[in-house]
Amino acid sequence: MEVGGDGAADAARGAVAVSDYRLRRWSSADAPALFAAIEDEEVSRQLPPFETEADARAHIAKTGGDDNRVAFAIVGPDDEILGGVAAQLNRRMRTAWVSYWLLEEARGRGLASRATVSLASWLFSEAGMHRLELGHRLNNPDSRKVADRAGFIEEGIMREELEYDGVRYDTALMSRLVTDPDPDTVGLPGL
């Protein structure tokens, strides 16, 4: 059985097979779960500031109807929302900015890496992208592991790029080209 991340750590957490997880399009029925997700400080930094479930529903509708943005939910065995992956596309330049997030209880299983691998493959094959980019705060080594496992390569440091609660953070700029070798990480099904 293939599990996400470190096999021994996954076994200790009672992880299930990677095939029990998948990616799918967001639906309006996911608005309560998306709204609840922003209670997690790390997740709230990746999503717009929703005031209500209606705001979350509007975000899902906007994302679904925007030709320059794609977003997929990471779901578990019971179709429960565990996280998301998204990309903002620049179709003219054939580039995309990739982002990912997971609820705390889903972290450490390799799901973000696997979801990002699937998203990258989809962006290259279906959306015609040539270059993918993402950034992670230097004080977030877990996000760096996601990017590494998904085949992204560091290009440089963007000094004081982000600001959260009045604190500036340096970020690493990472990229993956369509011509780069595929990573060893197996993607999640669904795309």
Tab-separated table of C-alpha atoms in Angstrom:
chain	number	residue	atom	x	y	z
A	1	MET	CA	0.000	0.000	0.000
A	2	GLU	CA	1.376	3.372	-0.962
A	3	VAL	CA	0.949	6.097	1.606
A	4	GLY	CA	1.723	9.800	1.418
A	5	GLY	CA	4.901	11.107	3.024
A	6	ASP	CA	7.014	9.164	5.498
A	7	GLY	CA	5.740	5.578	5.755
A	8	ALA	CA	6.566	5.089	9.449
A	9	ALA	CA	5.051	8.427	10.440
A	10	ASP	CA	1.963	7.709	8.334
A	11	ALA	CA	1.502	4.303	9.924
A	12	ALA	CA	1.739	5.886	13.378
A	13	ARG	CA	-1.011	8.351	12.394
A	14	GLY	CA	-3.160	5.596	10.935
A	15	ALA	CA	-2.873	6.954	7.383
A	16	VAL	CA	-4.915	5.397	4.644
A	17	ALA	CA	-3.916	4.528	1.103
A	18	VAL	CA	-3.188	7.412	-1.262
A	19	SER	CA	-5.986	6.063	-3.451
A	20	ASP	CA	-8.438	7.067	-0.690
A	21	TYR	CA	-7.644	10.731	-1.401
A	22	ARG	CA	-8.378	12.623	-4.596
A	23	LEU	CA	-8.760	16.013	-6.228
A	24	ARG	CA	-12.035	17.374	-7.510
A	25	ARG	CA	-13.582	20.659	-8.555
A	26	TRP	CA	-15.016	22.822	-5.800
A	27	SER	CA	-18.815	23.003	-5.579
A	28	SER	CA	-21.116	25.467	-3.848
A	29	ALA	CA	-21.892	22.723	-1.294
A	30	ASP	CA	-18.256	23.088	-0.104
A	31	ALA	CA	-18.809	26.684	1.080
A	32	PRO	CA	-19.355	25.774	4.773
A	33	ALA	CA	-16.136	23.723	4.855
A	34	LEU	CA	-14.166	26.420	3.022
A	35	PHE	CA	-15.505	29.082	5.379
A	36	ALA	CA	-14.569	26.965	8.419
A	37	ALA	CA	-11.055	26.407	7.011
A	38	ILE	CA	-10.088	30.052	7.460
A	39	GLU	CA	-10.181	29.573	11.233
A	40	ASP	CA	-6.735	28.007	10.759
A	41	GLU	CA	-4.225	30.885	10.663
A	42	GLU	CA	-2.010	29.205	8.046
A	43	VAL	CA	-4.984	28.494	5.789
A	44	SER	CA	-6.374	32.013	6.198
A	45	ARG	CA	-3.153	33.363	4.675
A	46	GLN	CA	-3.833	31.394	1.488
A	47	LEU	CA	-7.476	32.393	1.005
A	48	PRO	CA	-9.435	35.625	0.714
A	49	PRO	CA	-10.859	36.954	3.993
A	50	PHE	CA	-14.356	35.467	4.072
A	51	GLU	CA	-16.829	37.220	6.378
A	52	THR	CA	-19.625	34.691	5.763
A	53	GLU	CA	-20.351	31.355	4.120
A	54	ALA	CA	-21.908	33.382	1.305
A	55	ASP	CA	-18.467	34.958	0.700
A	56	ALA	CA	-16.936	31.482	0.493
A	57	ARG	CA	-19.670	30.398	-1.928
A	58	ALA	CA	-19.040	33.496	-4.074
A	59	HIS	CA	-15.307	32.712	-4.108
A	60	ILE	CA	-16.031	29.166	-5.298
A	61	ALA	CA	-18.323	30.500	-8.037
A	62	LYS	CA	-15.763	33.109	-9.118
A	63	THR	CA	-12.975	30.539	-9.254
A	64	GLY	CA	-15.136	28.143	-11.261
A	65	GLY	CA	-16.018	30.808	-13.788
A	66	ASP	CA	-12.577	32.368	-14.232
A	67	ASP	CA	-10.605	31.193	-17.261
A	68	ASN	CA	-7.389	32.478	-15.689
A	69	ARG	CA	-7.692	30.593	-12.391
A	70	VAL	CA	-8.131	26.922	-11.603
A	71	ALA	CA	-8.761	25.460	-8.173
A	72	PHE	CA	-9.329	21.942	-6.909
A	73	ALA	CA	-10.337	20.567	-3.531
A	74	ILE	CA	-8.262	17.869	-1.841
A	75	VAL	CA	-10.786	15.432	-0.397
A	76	GLY	CA	-10.626	12.341	1.779
A	77	PRO	CA	-12.389	8.975	1.688
A	78	ASP	CA	-15.763	10.472	2.658
A	79	ASP	CA	-15.412	13.429	0.256
A	80	GLU	CA	-14.508	15.685	3.198
A	81	ILE	CA	-12.504	18.811	2.392
A	82	LEU	CA	-8.889	18.496	3.551
A	83	GLY	CA	-7.293	21.297	1.552
A	84	GLY	CA	-6.914	22.826	-1.850
A	85	VAL	CA	-4.563	23.551	-4.732
A	86	ALA	CA	-4.917	26.404	-7.176
A	87	ALA	CA	-3.139	28.253	-9.950
A	88	GLN	CA	-3.410	31.760	-11.333
A	89	LEU	CA	-2.723	31.498	-15.071
A	90	ASN	CA	-1.055	33.963	-17.414
A	91	ARG	CA	-2.125	32.344	-20.677
A	92	ARG	CA	-0.246	34.809	-22.867
A	93	MET	CA	3.080	33.971	-21.198
A	94	ARG	CA	2.059	30.326	-20.531
A	95	THR	CA	2.985	30.657	-16.860
A	96	ALA	CA	1.047	29.990	-13.670
A	97	TRP	CA	1.426	30.824	-9.975
A	98	VAL	CA	0.669	27.737	-7.871
A	99	SER	CA	-0.600	27.642	-4.293
A	100	TYR	CA	-1.682	24.937	-1.865
A	101	TRP	CA	-3.078	24.600	1.627
A	102	LEU	CA	-4.138	21.842	4.012
A	103	LEU	CA	-6.166	21.716	7.168
A	104	GLU	CA	-4.014	20.938	10.188
A	105	GLU	CA	-5.364	17.395	10.571
A	106	ALA	CA	-4.378	16.576	6.975
A	107	ARG	CA	-0.785	17.823	7.192
A	108	GLY	CA	2.190	15.487	7.234
A	109	ARG	CA	0.704	12.845	4.918
A	110	GLY	CA	2.205	14.014	1.633
A	111	LEU	CA	-1.175	15.207	0.348
A	112	ALA	CA	-0.083	18.728	-0.608
A	113	SER	CA	2.909	17.379	-2.545
A	114	ARG	CA	0.783	14.807	-4.341
A	115	ALA	CA	-1.922	17.359	-5.115
A	116	THR	CA	0.669	19.813	-6.440
A	117	VAL	CA	2.175	17.112	-8.677
A	118	SER	CA	-1.279	16.425	-10.128
A	119	LEU	CA	-2.020	20.113	-10.597
A	120	ALA	CA	1.335	20.675	-12.323
A	121	SER	CA	0.745	17.749	-14.663
A	122	TRP	CA	-2.716	19.091	-15.503
A	123	LEU	CA	-1.381	22.616	-16.067
A	124	PHE	CA	1.274	21.328	-18.458
A	125	SER	CA	-0.900	18.866	-20.385
A	126	GLU	CA	-4.361	20.453	-20.338
A	127	ALA	CA	-3.764	24.178	-19.898
A	128	GLY	CA	-0.626	24.399	-22.058
A	129	MET	CA	1.528	26.059	-19.397
A	130	HIS	CA	5.301	26.131	-19.862
A	131	ARG	CA	6.450	27.496	-16.486
A	132	LEU	CA	4.971	27.154	-12.995
A	133	GLU	CA	6.003	29.271	-10.034
A	134	LEU	CA	5.319	29.255	-6.323
A	135	GLY	CA	6.676	30.947	-3.249
A	136	HIS	CA	7.035	29.839	0.341
A	137	ARG	CA	8.035	31.706	3.474
A	138	LEU	CA	11.561	30.822	4.562
A	139	ASN	CA	10.233	30.116	8.054
A	140	ASN	CA	7.905	27.425	6.664
A	141	PRO	CA	10.088	24.366	5.961
A	142	ASP	CA	7.054	22.117	5.465
A	143	SER	CA	5.939	24.209	2.490
A	144	ARG	CA	9.472	23.919	1.092
A	145	LYS	CA	9.212	20.115	1.365
A	146	VAL	CA	5.950	20.211	-0.596
A	147	ALA	CA	7.597	22.208	-3.384
A	148	ASP	CA	10.693	19.979	-3.457
A	149	ARG	CA	8.637	16.776	-3.605
A	150	ALA	CA	6.508	18.252	-6.379
A	151	GLY	CA	9.600	18.872	-8.525
A	152	PHE	CA	10.003	22.633	-8.052
A	153	ILE	CA	13.499	24.147	-7.998
A	154	GLU	CA	14.523	27.209	-5.982
A	155	GLU	CA	15.474	30.216	-8.094
A	156	GLY	CA	16.073	32.837	-5.449
A	157	ILE	CA	14.917	34.726	-2.392
A	158	MET	CA	12.336	37.501	-2.525
A	159	ARG	CA	13.214	39.733	0.400
A	160	GLU	CA	10.361	40.901	2.647
A	161	GLU	CA	7.807	39.886	0.018
A	162	LEU	CA	4.919	39.064	2.361
A	163	GLU	CA	3.433	40.847	5.349
A	164	TYR	CA	1.259	39.172	7.972
A	165	ASP	CA	0.181	41.001	11.114
A	166	GLY	CA	2.765	43.725	10.576
A	167	VAL	CA	5.687	41.302	10.155
A	168	ARG	CA	7.571	41.076	6.848
A	169	TYR	CA	8.696	37.650	5.568
A	170	ASP	CA	11.265	36.609	3.005
A	171	THR	CA	10.086	33.978	0.547
A	172	ALA	CA	11.832	31.543	-1.756
A	173	LEU	CA	10.793	31.654	-5.405
A	174	MET	CA	10.558	28.158	-6.873
A	175	SER	CA	9.704	27.035	-10.378
A	176	ARG	CA	9.060	23.996	-12.501
A	177	LEU	CA	9.238	23.888	-16.295
A	178	VAL	CA	7.369	21.560	-18.603
A	179	THR	CA	10.807	20.286	-19.697
A	180	ASP	CA	11.916	19.422	-16.141
A	181	PRO	CA	11.918	15.744	-15.196
A	182	ASP	CA	8.813	14.428	-13.479
A	183	PRO	CA	9.249	14.092	-9.715
A	184	ASP	CA	9.174	10.679	-8.025
A	185	THR	CA	6.106	11.745	-6.044
A	186	VAL	CA	2.897	10.116	-7.274
A	187	GLY	CA	0.039	12.541	-7.842
A	188	LEU	CA	-3.471	12.265	-6.483
A	189	PRO	CA	-6.193	10.963	-8.809
A	190	GLY	CA	-9.077	13.083	-9.995
A	191	LEU	CA	-7.768	15.401	-12.700
